[in-house]
């Protein structure tokens, strides 16, 4: 009985680790906070926040400042829309 209980406990801990790790990774990136800073001076802030969030989740980074500095995040810089224009604000 002790062996079964121990095995179930180890399984539960492994399962919990697998479920918690991705959530913690998203929190440490904090796309919402970084995009809020990036879009703080945007004329259409809701659109800026939407595309910044998409780019942040995919690229795992957001350039500093409210404009420019895209050299800090090449993935963010190189994403383009279906029309060939820069996707990330």
PDB file of C-alpha atoms in Angstrom:
ATOM      1  CA  UNK A   1       0.000   0.000   0.000  1.00  0.00           C
ATOM      2  CA  UNK A   2       2.889   2.373   0.816  1.00  0.00           C
ATOM      3  CA  UNK A   3       4.466   1.723  -2.585  1.00  0.00           C
ATOM      4  CA  UNK A   4       1.197   2.538  -4.386  1.00  0.00           C
ATOM      5  CA  UNK A   5       0.770   5.728  -2.358  1.00  0.00           C
ATOM      6  CA  UNK A   6       4.374   6.761  -3.093  1.00  0.00           C
ATOM      7  CA  UNK A   7       3.962   6.093  -6.807  1.00  0.00           C
ATOM      8  CA  UNK A   8       0.746   8.141  -6.924  1.00  0.00           C
ATOM      9  CA  UNK A   9       2.423  10.974  -5.045  1.00  0.00           C
ATOM     10  CA  UNK A  10       5.363  11.057  -7.472  1.00  0.00           C
ATOM     11  CA  UNK A  11       2.970  10.951 -10.446  1.00  0.00           C
ATOM     12  CA  UNK A  12       0.917  13.834  -9.009  1.00  0.00           C
ATOM     13  CA  UNK A  13       4.035  15.937  -8.462  1.00  0.00           C
ATOM     14  CA  UNK A  14       5.256  15.322 -12.013  1.00  0.00           C
ATOM     15  CA  UNK A  15       1.857  16.202 -13.422  1.00  0.00           C
ATOM     16  CA  UNK A  16       1.692  19.392 -11.362  1.00  0.00           C
ATOM     17  CA  UNK A  17       5.160  20.414 -12.539  1.00  0.00           C
ATOM     18  CA  UNK A  18       4.164  19.970 -16.180  1.00  0.00           C
ATOM     19  CA  UNK A  19       1.055  22.093 -15.730  1.00  0.00           C
ATOM     20  CA  UNK A  20       2.636  24.888 -13.682  1.00  0.00           C
ATOM     21  CA  UNK A  21       5.817  25.440 -15.723  1.00  0.00           C
ATOM     22  CA  UNK A  22       4.192  26.969 -18.872  1.00  0.00           C
ATOM     23  CA  UNK A  23       2.118  29.328 -16.737  1.00  0.00           C
ATOM     24  CA  UNK A  24       5.180  30.546 -14.884  1.00  0.00           C
ATOM     25  CA  UNK A  25       7.025  31.110 -18.166  1.00  0.00           C
ATOM     26  CA  UNK A  26       4.249  33.370 -19.425  1.00  0.00           C
ATOM     27  CA  UNK A  27       4.220  35.329 -16.178  1.00  0.00           C
ATOM     28  CA  UNK A  28       7.972  35.881 -16.268  1.00  0.00           C
ATOM     29  CA  UNK A  29       7.723  37.257 -19.821  1.00  0.00           C
ATOM     30  CA  UNK A  30       4.860  39.621 -18.870  1.00  0.00           C
ATOM     31  CA  UNK A  31       3.731  40.456 -22.393  1.00  0.00           C
ATOM     32  CA  UNK A  32       0.850  42.568 -21.086  1.00  0.00           C
ATOM     33  CA  UNK A  33       3.108  44.849 -19.095  1.00  0.00           C
ATOM     34  CA  UNK A  34       5.742  45.166 -21.794  1.00  0.00           C
ATOM     35  CA  UNK A  35       3.136  45.861 -24.480  1.00  0.00           C
ATOM     36  CA  UNK A  36       1.411  48.414 -22.271  1.00  0.00           C
ATOM     37  CA  UNK A  37       4.678  50.336 -22.106  1.00  0.00           C
ATOM     38  CA  UNK A  38       5.330  49.879 -25.819  1.00  0.00           C
ATOM     39  CA  UNK A  39       1.834  51.089 -26.778  1.00  0.00           C
ATOM     40  CA  UNK A  40       1.540  53.876 -24.195  1.00  0.00           C
ATOM     41  CA  UNK A  41       1.845  56.639 -26.810  1.00  0.00           C
ATOM     42  CA  UNK A  42       0.077  54.871 -29.687  1.00  0.00           C
ATOM     43  CA  UNK A  43      -2.842  56.651 -31.342  1.00  0.00           C
ATOM     44  CA  UNK A  44      -4.868  53.445 -31.556  1.00  0.00           C
ATOM     45  CA  UNK A  45      -3.749  51.719 -28.365  1.00  0.00           C
ATOM     46  CA  UNK A  46      -6.182  48.767 -28.539  1.00  0.00           C
ATOM     47  CA  UNK A  47      -4.866  47.752 -31.962  1.00  0.00           C
ATOM     48  CA  UNK A  48      -1.278  48.265 -30.810  1.00  0.00           C
ATOM     49  CA  UNK A  49      -1.883  46.088 -27.731  1.00  0.00           C
ATOM     50  CA  UNK A  50      -3.455  43.337 -29.870  1.00  0.00           C
ATOM     51  CA  UNK A  51      -0.570  43.070 -32.325  1.00  0.00           C
ATOM     52  CA  UNK A  52       2.109  43.618 -29.706  1.00  0.00           C
ATOM     53  CA  UNK A  53       0.609  40.746 -27.686  1.00  0.00           C
ATOM     54  CA  UNK A  54       0.604  38.450 -30.714  1.00  0.00           C
ATOM     55  CA  UNK A  55       4.216  39.332 -31.517  1.00  0.00           C
ATOM     56  CA  UNK A  56       5.333  39.021 -27.898  1.00  0.00           C
ATOM     57  CA  UNK A  57       3.830  35.553 -27.493  1.00  0.00           C
ATOM     58  CA  UNK A  58       5.457  34.330 -30.703  1.00  0.00           C
ATOM     59  CA  UNK A  59       8.838  36.054 -30.363  1.00  0.00           C
ATOM     60  CA  UNK A  60       9.164  35.951 -26.546  1.00  0.00           C
ATOM     61  CA  UNK A  61      10.401  39.555 -26.507  1.00  0.00           C
ATOM     62  CA  UNK A  62       9.283  43.167 -26.934  1.00  0.00           C
ATOM     63  CA  UNK A  63      11.678  45.989 -27.837  1.00  0.00           C
ATOM     64  CA  UNK A  64      12.167  48.684 -25.205  1.00  0.00           C
ATOM     65  CA  UNK A  65      10.666  52.125 -25.590  1.00  0.00           C
ATOM     66  CA  UNK A  66       7.503  53.261 -27.337  1.00  0.00           C
ATOM     67  CA  UNK A  67       8.928  53.291 -30.863  1.00  0.00           C
ATOM     68  CA  UNK A  68      11.918  51.848 -32.706  1.00  0.00           C
ATOM     69  CA  UNK A  69      14.590  49.707 -31.027  1.00  0.00           C
ATOM     70  CA  UNK A  70      13.413  46.701 -33.059  1.00  0.00           C
ATOM     71  CA  UNK A  71      17.034  45.611 -33.464  1.00  0.00           C
ATOM     72  CA  UNK A  72      16.714  44.288 -29.891  1.00  0.00           C
ATOM     73  CA  UNK A  73      14.260  41.620 -31.068  1.00  0.00           C
ATOM     74  CA  UNK A  74      14.859  40.400 -34.657  1.00  0.00           C
ATOM     75  CA  UNK A  75      11.807  38.127 -34.659  1.00  0.00           C
ATOM     76  CA  UNK A  76       9.600  41.052 -33.620  1.00  0.00           C
ATOM     77  CA  UNK A  77      11.232  43.228 -36.288  1.00  0.00           C
ATOM     78  CA  UNK A  78      10.863  40.684 -39.102  1.00  0.00           C
ATOM     79  CA  UNK A  79       7.211  39.678 -38.647  1.00  0.00           C
ATOM     80  CA  UNK A  80       5.073  41.012 -41.504  1.00  0.00           C
ATOM     81  CA  UNK A  81       1.340  41.105 -42.220  1.00  0.00           C
ATOM     82  CA  UNK A  82      -0.267  39.399 -45.195  1.00  0.00           C
ATOM     83  CA  UNK A  83       0.221  42.698 -47.067  1.00  0.00           C
ATOM     84  CA  UNK A  84       3.977  42.652 -46.432  1.00  0.00           C
ATOM     85  CA  UNK A  85       3.963  45.493 -43.908  1.00  0.00           C
ATOM     86  CA  UNK A  86       5.478  45.233 -40.421  1.00  0.00           C
ATOM     87  CA  UNK A  87       3.065  43.428 -38.108  1.00  0.00           C
ATOM     88  CA  UNK A  88       4.550  44.362 -34.764  1.00  0.00           C
ATOM     89  CA  UNK A  89       4.233  47.909 -33.418  1.00  0.00           C
TER      90      UNK A  89
END
